[in-house]
Structures are given as C-alpha cells and as structure tokens.
Amino acid sequence: MTRPEPALHLKPAKDKSLQRRHPWVYAGAVERVSGKPAPGDTVRVLAADGRFLAHAAFSPSSVIRARVWTFDEAETVDAAFIAARVQAAVARREPLRDGSDALRLVFGEADALPGCIVDRYGAQLVVQCLSTGAERWRETIVDALVAATGCTAVYERSDASAREREGLALRTGPIRGEAPAPVPVVEHGVRYRVDVVGGHKTGFYIDQRDSRALVREHAAGRRVLNCFCYTGGFTLAARQGGAIEATSIDASAEALAMAQANERDNGFEAPSTWLQANVFDALKTLLAEGRRYDLIVLDPPKFAPSAQHVDAASRAYKEINLKALRLLAPGGLLFTFSCSGAIGADLFRRIVADAAVDAGVDAQLLRHLAAGIDHPMAITHPEGEYLKGLMLRRM
Ligand code: SAH
C-alpha cells in the first residue's frame, strides 16, 4: 500500500488566495497537517471541504507554510518537473542576452520556482536557494542549469536572510568549479567586474540594467551625482553616455575600490570623484557648498526591510529626495529608486511628491521605472514587486 501523500488542510474560507493563483500558503490559513512531511517535501494543499488546490513545498518554520509548485493535480513534482521548470526559465531569457552578459535566469515565484534565484555572469552561474523547496531540489536545479546553459561554474550565495525565516542555515561556496575571482562582464559596452563571492546579493545589481541604459541615454553633457553608487553601475553608464563629470558616493570602502577599478578598466577620461561618506551627510555638505548637478541617481539600500519600518523609511526616502531635488540645476534629471517591497509604487510616488513640495521645486514625472525584464513578476503575486523608480525633471 502506498503511503498517503502528506497534506495541508486549510481552514474554511482560506482557499481564496490559492483560487486566485497566489503561490503562498500562510501558516494562519492551515487547520492541520497530515502525513508528517519533512521540510521541503511536497504536500497536497486541500480546501476545508477536501478539494485539491495545489502541490506545494512544505516549510514548517516559516510563516509562509508552503509555496506552490503547481495548481495542476495531475502533475507530479519530481526531478523531471523541476528540471523542466529550470529549462523553461533559461529559455525565456535567451532573447535577452543581447547587449549584456549579466542576466537573471531564474526569479523565484515569477518563474514558478519559488525561492530559487539564479544569475548568470558570463560563464559563471550564481544560485540562491531561499526556501525549503528550492533547498530540497538544489542538486536537480544545479544539474538542470548546467545542462540548459552549458556553464560549468556554479557558485552558491544562499546567504540571504530569507533563508533564516525558512529555518535554513546560510550557505555559500562553489557547487561546480572553483570559487571565482571577480568575473568580468560587459553591459552595453561598459566593463564591470563582479565579485560573486563577497559582493551584495549575487554580486551585482543586475535588476538596474534598463535604468542604467536610460541614464546612459540622458547623460551627455551633464554633471552627474550618483548616490549609493556601490561598484559604480550608474556612474560608469553615465560616463559611457558622455557625462562631463561624475561624483559618486558610497559608505563602503570595498565597493568604492571595486568601482574605481571598474572605471580604470573602461579608460574613461572625464573627471571623476569617489567619496566614501554617509549620503545623508554628504548631501547636506554638497548643498552647503552650493554645488549643482544636471543628473542625480538615488538608489539606496532597502530602507524598509518589513512593514514595521515603513514610517522611518518614508522619512529617509523623503530626506534624500528633498536634498537631491534642491541640488538639481533647472532642467536637471533625477532617477530615484526604492527597492523596499514594503513601500508600494503609489506610496513611493507620494513620498517623492512631498519631497518636491518641501524642497520648493516643481518637477515633471517623465517615467516610471522598474527592474529589467529578466526580473519578471507573477501577475498573481504582487509581493514579487520590489524595485520601483521615478525619472523626474526639475522645472
Ligand atoms: N546603486 C547601486 C546599488 C546600491 S546598493 C548599483 O546600481 O549598483 C546600496 C549601496 O548603498 C551599498 O553599496 C552600500 O554600501 C551603500 N550604503 C548604504 N547606506 C549608505 C549610506 N547611508 N551612505 C552611503 N552609502 C550607503
């Protein structure tokens, strides 16, 4: 006799979000668990009346108690299923390889592989397994990636805090090949070195690719200020686009060292200043000194890691935007971002509008910005939206 498949039985009326194909089952929706599943095991998610809703990966310590693999009862979640999902995600990125060899290949829920992130830098892959389900199928995922891409170097950066919420220890290191030295990539003609071992996330903010291209397009003849510059992504894009000078600020000495190495690799000639400083203080100083810029980028870290940080984060976003708007010369452009999932696009826009009012500056909204199209979101999973930005012009 086969053992009955483990199941999550939902409370009455708690099936609505799954009916709408939202891929998460919250702990509060679960009435009981049957069949003793281990973390990462596939469970059947059942409505209170016993109706089948989904096959999902079980995560006993997380408030997201299960993440859906499929809403189709007829499917079996096995190695072939996972491998096919990986292969499909990689195939969807194939047309996006033009112009850059840094690309997100797998983006979690958006690619129906919850908790699994894969980035490609040239021939180097970087994997993050951030859920029990991704952890359970880690070997299968890596084999499928190698098969689908032909890349033989795979490094793991499963060191994001999301893993702790899943009850998983952090883990980093090579899975295939050696730990790489900084990997050279070329994005729209600009060379960057990516530290996949010690850099942020998987080493580079691939998600800003389209916005870097937009900055490049508008940089000609402008004096540029790039705040929270990290390894120089926006600065070098602006210089490639013909910026006449650039000032870049970051608190991290390592990030600035890498940024300057990147700048040297490209051989740009216009004057460039790299400041190791707290942006909040530096903006005050630049204002006091009477400086003016024609293009400013504000791409700070996540000020609101969760909903309870929204008020403090809103004040911080407002402060930097207010100062940046004052530092802009008339006709100057502001590219301003928030990567806090807890700050929605509407709220962010209101914060920036408040900043303009308090700065006494009139500004036009030219564009809404978002992560590049290698970072899709599932339309039924609004939590997948994190990076939002605005392109403004000071009147
Ligand atoms: N704009 C970057 C990514 C920014 S990541 C890119 O496109 O690649 C956030 C950066 O802000 C990190 O490099 C971090 O060192 C820096 N940082 C965080 N808080 C800061 C502060 N208060 N002042 C200056 N830099 C800060």
Short mmCIF file of C-alpha atoms and ligand atoms in Angstrom, two decimals:
data_model
loop_
_atom_site.label_atom_id
_atom_site.label_comp_id
_atom_site.label_asym_id
_atom_site.label_seq_id
_atom_site.Cartn_x
_atom_site.Cartn_y
_atom_site.Cartn_z
CA MET A 1 0.00 0.00 0.00
CA THR A 2 1.36 3.47 -0.84
CA ARG A 3 1.66 5.97 1.96
CA PRO A 4 -0.92 8.74 1.58
CA GLU A 5 0.76 11.92 0.30
CA PRO A 6 1.17 14.44 3.12
CA ALA A 7 -1.37 17.24 3.05
CA LEU A 8 -2.10 20.70 4.40
CA HIS A 9 -5.77 21.06 5.26
CA LEU A 10 -6.85 24.69 5.13
CA LYS A 11 -9.35 26.38 7.41
CA PRO A 12 -12.78 27.20 5.98
CA ALA A 13 -12.75 30.11 3.51
CA LYS A 14 -8.94 30.18 3.43
CA ASP A 15 -8.72 28.87 -0.14
CA LYS A 16 -9.45 32.22 -1.83
CA SER A 17 -5.89 33.35 -2.48
CA LEU A 18 -4.97 29.95 -3.93
CA GLN A 19 -8.05 30.12 -6.15
CA ARG A 20 -6.55 33.37 -7.41
CA ARG A 21 -3.28 31.52 -8.03
CA HIS A 22 -1.33 33.28 -5.34
CA PRO A 23 1.58 30.90 -4.67
CA TRP A 24 1.88 31.18 -0.87
CA VAL A 25 0.01 29.42 1.94
CA TYR A 26 0.30 31.33 5.20
CA ALA A 27 0.55 29.45 8.50
CA GLY A 28 -2.64 31.13 9.73
CA ALA A 29 -4.64 29.51 6.92
CA VAL A 30 -3.65 25.96 7.88
CA GLU A 31 -6.06 23.93 10.04
CA ARG A 32 -3.85 20.85 10.26
CA VAL A 33 -1.05 18.91 8.62
CA SER A 34 -1.43 15.21 7.88
CA GLY A 35 1.20 12.63 6.96
CA LYS A 36 4.33 14.08 8.70
CA PRO A 37 6.03 15.89 5.81
CA ALA A 38 9.67 16.92 6.27
CA PRO A 39 10.80 20.46 5.33
CA GLY A 40 10.78 20.81 1.55
CA ASP A 41 8.59 17.76 0.96
CA THR A 42 5.76 18.16 -1.49
CA VAL A 43 2.34 18.33 0.15
CA ARG A 44 -1.15 18.44 -1.28
CA VAL A 45 -2.91 21.63 -0.26
CA LEU A 46 -6.58 20.91 0.36
CA ALA A 47 -9.54 23.20 0.98
CA ALA A 48 -11.64 22.70 4.13
CA ASP A 49 -14.06 20.56 2.09
CA GLY A 50 -11.21 18.37 0.85
CA ARG A 51 -10.94 19.87 -2.65
CA PHE A 52 -7.46 19.76 -4.18
CA LEU A 53 -5.89 23.23 -4.53
CA ALA A 54 -2.18 22.78 -5.21
CA HIS A 55 1.01 20.76 -4.83
CA ALA A 56 3.36 22.81 -2.67
CA ALA A 57 6.69 22.68 -0.81
CA PHE A 58 6.22 22.40 2.95
CA SER A 59 8.06 24.84 5.21
CA PRO A 60 7.27 24.09 8.86
CA SER A 61 9.14 27.01 10.46
CA SER A 62 8.14 29.82 8.11
CA VAL A 63 5.01 31.95 8.27
CA ILE A 64 4.79 31.08 4.59
CA ARG A 65 3.99 27.48 5.45
CA ALA A 66 4.00 26.25 1.85
CA ARG A 67 4.93 27.55 -1.60
CA VAL A 68 3.05 26.27 -4.61
CA TRP A 69 4.81 24.22 -7.27
CA THR A 70 1.69 23.69 -9.36
CA PHE A 71 -2.08 24.14 -9.25
CA ASP A 72 -2.49 21.15 -11.56
CA GLU A 73 -3.41 17.99 -9.63
CA ALA A 74 -2.25 15.77 -12.49
CA GLU A 75 1.36 16.96 -12.28
CA THR A 76 3.98 15.13 -10.21
CA VAL A 77 6.67 17.19 -8.54
CA ASP A 78 9.80 15.18 -9.27
CA ALA A 79 13.25 15.81 -10.75
CA ALA A 80 11.90 15.92 -14.30
CA PHE A 81 9.30 18.51 -13.27
CA ILE A 82 11.89 20.75 -11.59
CA ALA A 83 14.37 20.37 -14.46
CA ALA A 84 11.68 21.34 -16.99
CA ARG A 85 10.89 24.49 -14.98
CA VAL A 86 14.57 25.46 -14.90
CA GLN A 87 14.99 24.82 -18.58
CA ALA A 88 11.91 26.92 -19.42
CA ALA A 89 13.16 29.83 -17.31
CA VAL A 90 16.54 29.76 -19.03
CA ALA A 91 14.91 29.53 -22.47
CA ARG A 92 12.76 32.60 -21.72
CA ARG A 93 15.95 34.63 -21.11
CA GLU A 94 17.61 33.58 -24.36
CA PRO A 95 16.37 36.63 -26.35
CA LEU A 96 17.56 38.96 -23.55
CA ARG A 97 21.24 38.07 -23.78
CA ASP A 98 21.97 40.78 -26.35
CA GLY A 99 23.90 43.69 -25.01
CA SER A 100 24.90 42.19 -21.67
CA ASP A 101 26.39 39.05 -20.26
CA ALA A 102 24.88 39.68 -16.82
CA LEU A 103 21.36 38.29 -16.67
CA ARG A 104 18.90 36.86 -14.16
CA LEU A 105 17.97 33.37 -15.38
CA VAL A 106 15.56 32.31 -12.66
CA PHE A 107 13.50 34.63 -10.49
CA GLY A 108 11.64 32.59 -7.90
CA GLU A 109 7.86 32.77 -7.93
CA ALA A 110 7.85 34.62 -11.27
CA ASP A 111 9.41 31.54 -12.92
CA ALA A 112 7.27 29.12 -10.90
CA LEU A 113 10.35 28.11 -8.90
CA PRO A 114 9.60 29.70 -5.51
CA GLY A 115 12.69 30.67 -3.53
CA CYS A 116 15.13 29.88 -6.35
CA ILE A 117 17.25 32.70 -7.79
CA VAL A 118 19.87 32.20 -10.49
CA ASP A 119 22.06 34.87 -12.06
CA ARG A 120 24.48 34.45 -14.92
CA TYR A 121 27.69 36.46 -15.25
CA GLY A 122 29.41 35.37 -18.44
CA ALA A 123 30.08 31.66 -17.97
CA GLN A 124 29.62 31.84 -14.18
CA LEU A 125 26.28 30.95 -12.59
CA VAL A 126 25.30 32.08 -9.09
CA VAL A 127 22.48 30.27 -7.29
CA GLN A 128 20.43 31.22 -4.24
CA CYS A 129 18.16 28.62 -2.64
CA LEU A 130 15.98 30.69 -0.30
CA SER A 131 13.14 28.30 0.51
CA THR A 132 12.85 24.72 1.77
CA GLY A 133 11.52 23.67 -1.62
CA ALA A 134 14.47 25.13 -3.53
CA GLU A 135 16.77 23.56 -0.94
CA ARG A 136 15.15 20.15 -1.36
CA TRP A 137 15.69 20.23 -5.14
CA ARG A 138 19.06 22.02 -5.10
CA GLU A 139 21.04 19.27 -6.87
CA THR A 140 18.37 18.84 -9.52
CA ILE A 141 18.26 22.60 -10.09
CA VAL A 142 22.04 22.80 -10.47
CA ASP A 143 22.18 19.82 -12.87
CA ALA A 144 19.39 21.33 -14.96
CA LEU A 145 21.13 24.73 -15.04
CA VAL A 146 24.39 23.21 -16.22
CA ALA A 147 22.53 21.25 -18.89
CA ALA A 148 20.48 24.25 -20.07
CA THR A 149 23.31 26.81 -20.17
CA GLY A 150 26.48 24.82 -20.78
CA CYS A 151 28.06 26.77 -17.89
CA THR A 152 30.20 24.56 -15.69
CA ALA A 153 30.99 27.03 -12.90
CA VAL A 154 28.22 27.39 -10.29
CA TYR A 155 28.66 29.35 -7.07
CA GLU A 156 26.14 29.37 -4.24
CA ARG A 157 25.11 32.54 -2.40
CA SER A 158 22.39 31.16 -0.15
CA ASP A 159 23.21 33.80 2.44
CA ALA A 160 20.11 36.00 2.30
CA SER A 161 18.08 36.50 5.49
CA ALA A 162 15.05 34.90 3.80
CA ARG A 163 16.74 31.56 4.44
CA GLU A 164 16.71 32.08 8.19
CA ARG A 165 12.96 32.67 8.07
CA GLU A 166 12.70 29.25 6.39
CA GLY A 167 14.71 27.65 9.20
CA LEU A 168 17.68 27.04 6.89
CA ALA A 169 21.32 27.79 7.76
CA LEU A 170 23.17 30.21 5.48
CA ARG A 171 25.47 28.57 2.95
CA THR A 172 27.94 29.90 0.37
CA GLY A 173 30.64 28.29 -1.74
CA PRO A 174 31.35 26.68 -5.09
CA ILE A 175 28.95 23.92 -6.18
CA ARG A 176 30.69 23.32 -9.53
CA GLY A 177 34.19 24.57 -10.33
CA GLU A 178 36.26 26.84 -8.10
CA ALA A 179 35.37 30.00 -6.18
CA PRO A 180 35.83 32.60 -8.90
CA ALA A 181 37.94 35.76 -8.87
CA PRO A 182 35.84 38.83 -9.77
CA VAL A 183 34.08 37.95 -13.04
CA PRO A 184 34.35 40.43 -15.93
CA VAL A 185 31.07 41.28 -17.63
CA VAL A 186 30.22 43.77 -20.36
CA GLU A 187 26.88 45.58 -20.30
CA HIS A 188 26.10 47.82 -23.26
CA GLY A 189 29.81 48.33 -23.85
CA VAL A 190 30.70 49.08 -20.21
CA ARG A 191 33.00 46.68 -18.39
CA TYR A 192 32.25 45.73 -14.82
CA ARG A 193 33.93 43.21 -12.53
CA VAL A 194 31.50 41.29 -10.38
CA ASP A 195 32.53 39.87 -7.02
CA VAL A 196 30.18 36.92 -6.80
CA VAL A 197 31.87 35.66 -3.62
CA GLY A 198 31.82 38.80 -1.48
CA GLY A 199 29.57 41.29 -3.30
CA HIS A 200 25.99 42.20 -2.46
CA LYS A 201 23.25 39.73 -3.42
CA THR A 202 24.88 37.64 -6.16
CA GLY A 203 27.50 40.35 -6.78
CA PHE A 204 25.85 42.99 -8.96
CA TYR A 205 22.55 44.88 -9.24
CA ILE A 206 21.53 43.22 -12.48
CA ASP A 207 17.99 44.47 -11.86
CA GLN A 208 19.02 48.06 -12.72
CA ARG A 209 20.15 47.21 -16.23
CA ASP A 210 17.33 49.03 -18.05
CA SER A 211 17.67 52.07 -15.80
CA ARG A 212 21.43 52.14 -16.34
CA ALA A 213 20.71 52.22 -20.08
CA LEU A 214 18.27 55.10 -19.57
CA VAL A 215 20.82 57.06 -17.53
CA ARG A 216 23.40 56.47 -20.25
CA GLU A 217 20.97 57.77 -22.87
CA HIS A 218 20.41 61.02 -20.97
CA ALA A 219 23.88 61.68 -19.57
CA ALA A 220 25.53 63.57 -22.42
CA GLY A 221 26.93 66.92 -21.33
CA ARG A 222 25.64 66.56 -17.77
CA ARG A 223 27.30 66.85 -14.36
CA VAL A 224 26.35 63.64 -12.59
CA LEU A 225 25.90 62.76 -8.91
CA ASN A 226 25.43 59.06 -8.12
CA CYS A 227 24.41 58.35 -4.51
CA PHE A 228 24.79 54.83 -3.08
CA CYS A 229 27.00 54.01 -6.05
CA TYR A 230 28.16 50.54 -4.88
CA THR A 231 30.55 49.27 -7.61
CA GLY A 232 29.81 52.19 -9.92
CA GLY A 233 26.98 50.79 -12.05
CA PHE A 234 25.18 54.06 -12.78
CA THR A 235 28.35 56.17 -12.71
CA LEU A 236 30.01 54.21 -15.49
CA ALA A 237 26.80 54.07 -17.53
CA ALA A 238 26.60 57.89 -17.28
CA ARG A 239 30.24 58.27 -18.26
CA GLN A 240 29.71 55.97 -21.22
CA GLY A 241 26.83 58.25 -22.20
CA GLY A 242 29.03 61.35 -22.20
CA ALA A 243 28.68 62.83 -18.70
CA ILE A 244 31.17 65.69 -18.34
CA GLU A 245 31.92 64.95 -14.69
CA ALA A 246 30.78 62.46 -12.09
CA THR A 247 30.68 62.41 -8.31
CA SER A 248 29.84 59.08 -6.69
CA ILE A 249 29.15 58.42 -3.03
CA ASP A 250 29.07 55.21 -1.01
CA ALA A 251 29.76 54.29 2.60
CA SER A 252 31.69 51.15 1.69
CA ALA A 253 35.42 51.31 1.01
CA GLU A 254 35.36 47.89 -0.71
CA ALA A 255 32.56 48.93 -3.04
CA LEU A 256 34.40 52.14 -3.93
CA ALA A 257 37.65 50.27 -4.58
CA MET A 258 35.86 47.94 -7.00
CA ALA A 259 34.09 50.93 -8.60
CA GLN A 260 37.39 52.68 -9.22
CA ALA A 261 38.93 49.50 -10.65
CA ASN A 262 35.91 49.26 -12.95
CA GLU A 263 36.40 52.85 -14.01
CA ARG A 264 40.08 52.23 -14.84
CA ASP A 265 39.15 49.14 -16.89
CA ASN A 266 36.96 51.33 -19.08
CA GLY A 267 39.53 54.06 -19.54
CA PHE A 268 37.05 56.92 -19.18
CA GLU A 269 38.68 60.32 -19.16
CA ALA A 270 36.23 62.92 -17.79
CA PRO A 271 36.93 63.94 -14.17
CA SER A 272 35.54 61.59 -11.54
CA THR A 273 35.26 61.93 -7.77
CA TRP A 274 34.62 59.00 -5.45
CA LEU A 275 33.54 59.92 -1.92
CA GLN A 276 33.41 57.49 0.97
CA ALA A 277 30.66 59.07 3.05
CA ASN A 278 27.21 58.71 4.51
CA VAL A 279 24.91 60.01 1.74
CA PHE A 280 22.66 61.78 4.26
CA ASP A 281 25.62 63.88 5.48
CA ALA A 282 27.22 64.29 2.07
CA LEU A 283 24.04 65.74 0.53
CA LYS A 284 23.97 68.38 3.28
CA THR A 285 27.60 69.26 2.64
CA LEU A 286 27.14 69.49 -1.14
CA LEU A 287 24.14 71.81 -0.63
CA ALA A 288 26.09 73.97 1.82
CA GLU A 289 28.90 74.20 -0.72
CA GLY A 290 26.42 75.44 -3.34
CA ARG A 291 27.05 72.55 -5.77
CA ARG A 292 24.66 71.85 -8.62
CA TYR A 293 24.17 68.75 -10.79
CA ASP A 294 22.32 68.01 -14.02
CA LEU A 295 21.64 64.34 -13.35
CA ILE A 296 21.31 62.68 -9.95
CA VAL A 297 20.80 58.99 -9.17
CA LEU A 298 19.44 57.92 -5.78
CA ASP A 299 19.49 54.13 -5.47
CA PRO A 300 19.69 53.44 -1.74
CA PRO A 301 19.63 50.10 0.08
CA LYS A 302 16.31 48.72 1.26
CA PHE A 303 15.27 51.27 3.92
CA ALA A 304 12.14 49.27 4.83
CA PRO A 305 13.01 45.58 5.30
CA SER A 306 9.43 44.98 6.53
CA ALA A 307 6.08 46.70 7.06
CA GLN A 308 7.00 47.97 10.53
CA HIS A 309 9.84 50.04 9.06
CA VAL A 310 7.66 51.92 6.58
CA ASP A 311 7.33 55.18 8.56
CA ALA A 312 11.03 55.57 9.30
CA ALA A 313 11.89 54.52 5.76
CA SER A 314 9.43 57.05 4.30
CA ARG A 315 11.15 59.83 6.23
CA ALA A 316 14.56 58.67 4.99
CA TYR A 317 13.41 58.48 1.36
CA LYS A 318 11.86 61.91 1.67
CA GLU A 319 15.01 63.44 3.12
CA ILE A 320 17.35 62.26 0.38
CA ASN A 321 14.89 63.12 -2.39
CA LEU A 322 14.31 66.58 -0.98
CA LYS A 323 18.03 67.30 -0.91
CA ALA A 324 18.65 65.80 -4.33
CA LEU A 325 15.88 67.95 -5.87
CA ARG A 326 17.50 71.03 -4.37
CA LEU A 327 20.88 70.02 -5.76
CA LEU A 328 19.49 69.74 -9.29
CA ALA A 329 20.03 72.59 -11.71
CA PRO A 330 16.89 73.65 -13.66
CA GLY A 331 16.28 71.05 -16.37
CA GLY A 332 18.22 68.51 -14.32
CA LEU A 333 17.11 64.88 -14.12
CA LEU A 334 16.53 62.77 -11.00
CA PHE A 335 16.47 58.98 -11.18
CA THR A 336 15.18 57.92 -7.78
CA PHE A 337 14.55 54.37 -6.58
CA SER A 338 13.21 52.28 -3.74
CA CYS A 339 13.87 48.54 -3.52
CA SER A 340 11.75 48.16 -0.37
CA GLY A 341 8.94 45.71 -1.08
CA ALA A 342 7.04 47.24 1.85
CA ILE A 343 6.93 50.65 0.11
CA GLY A 344 4.48 50.36 -2.77
CA ALA A 345 4.78 52.31 -6.01
CA ASP A 346 1.97 54.71 -5.02
CA LEU A 347 3.47 55.44 -1.62
CA PHE A 348 6.91 56.00 -3.13
CA ARG A 349 5.50 58.46 -5.61
CA ARG A 350 3.73 60.33 -2.80
CA ILE A 351 6.94 60.50 -0.77
CA VAL A 352 8.82 61.99 -3.72
CA ALA A 353 5.98 64.45 -4.37
CA ASP A 354 6.13 65.55 -0.71
CA ALA A 355 9.88 65.97 -1.06
CA ALA A 356 9.38 68.23 -4.09
CA VAL A 357 6.79 70.32 -2.25
CA ASP A 358 9.05 70.76 0.77
CA ALA A 359 12.05 71.48 -1.45
CA GLY A 360 10.03 74.22 -3.15
CA VAL A 361 10.80 72.63 -6.52
CA ASP A 362 8.48 71.94 -9.45
CA ALA A 363 9.20 68.64 -11.13
CA GLN A 364 7.80 66.65 -14.02
CA LEU A 365 7.42 62.89 -13.85
CA LEU A 366 8.92 61.56 -17.07
CA ARG A 367 8.86 57.81 -16.48
CA HIS A 368 8.03 55.05 -14.05
CA LEU A 369 10.97 52.70 -13.66
CA ALA A 370 11.19 49.07 -12.60
CA ALA A 371 13.52 46.11 -12.66
CA GLY A 372 14.54 44.88 -16.10
CA ILE A 373 12.53 42.28 -17.99
CA ASP A 374 14.78 39.45 -16.91
CA HIS A 375 13.20 40.15 -13.45
CA PRO A 376 9.52 39.50 -14.17
CA MET A 377 6.84 39.15 -11.52
CA ALA A 378 3.93 36.72 -11.45
CA ILE A 379 0.83 38.83 -12.07
CA THR A 380 -0.94 36.98 -9.24
CA HIS A 381 1.91 37.63 -6.78
CA PRO A 382 2.17 41.36 -6.04
CA GLU A 383 4.77 40.66 -3.33
CA GLY A 384 7.19 39.97 -6.18
CA GLU A 385 7.32 43.69 -6.98
CA TYR A 386 10.15 45.33 -5.08
CA LEU A 387 12.15 47.73 -7.23
CA LYS A 388 10.38 50.87 -8.34
CA GLY A 389 11.73 54.18 -9.51
CA LEU A 390 10.84 57.54 -10.98
CA MET A 391 12.56 59.67 -13.57
CA LEU A 392 11.89 63.34 -12.87
CA ARG A 393 12.91 66.62 -14.42
CA ARG A 394 13.32 69.73 -12.33
CA MET A 395 11.50 72.65 -13.95
N1 SAH B 1 23.11 51.79 -6.91
C1 SAH B 1 23.90 50.60 -6.77
C2 SAH B 1 23.31 49.66 -5.74
C3 SAH B 1 23.13 50.29 -4.40
S1 SAH B 1 23.24 49.16 -3.09
C4 SAH B 1 24.06 49.91 -8.13
O1 SAH B 1 23.36 50.28 -9.06
O2 SAH B 1 24.90 49.01 -8.24
C5 SAH B 1 23.29 50.22 -1.73
C6 SAH B 1 24.66 50.83 -1.50
O3 SAH B 1 24.47 51.84 -0.54
C7 SAH B 1 25.70 49.88 -0.94
O4 SAH B 1 26.85 49.94 -1.74
C8 SAH B 1 26.00 50.42 0.47
O5 SAH B 1 27.39 50.35 0.79
C9 SAH B 1 25.58 51.84 0.35
N2 SAH B 1 25.08 52.50 1.56
C10 SAH B 1 24.16 52.07 2.44
N3 SAH B 1 23.84 53.04 3.31
C11 SAH B 1 24.57 54.12 2.96
C12 SAH B 1 24.68 55.46 3.46
N4 SAH B 1 23.93 55.86 4.49
N5 SAH B 1 25.51 56.30 2.85
C13 SAH B 1 26.26 55.90 1.79
N6 SAH B 1 26.18 54.66 1.28
C14 SAH B 1 25.36 53.80 1.85
#
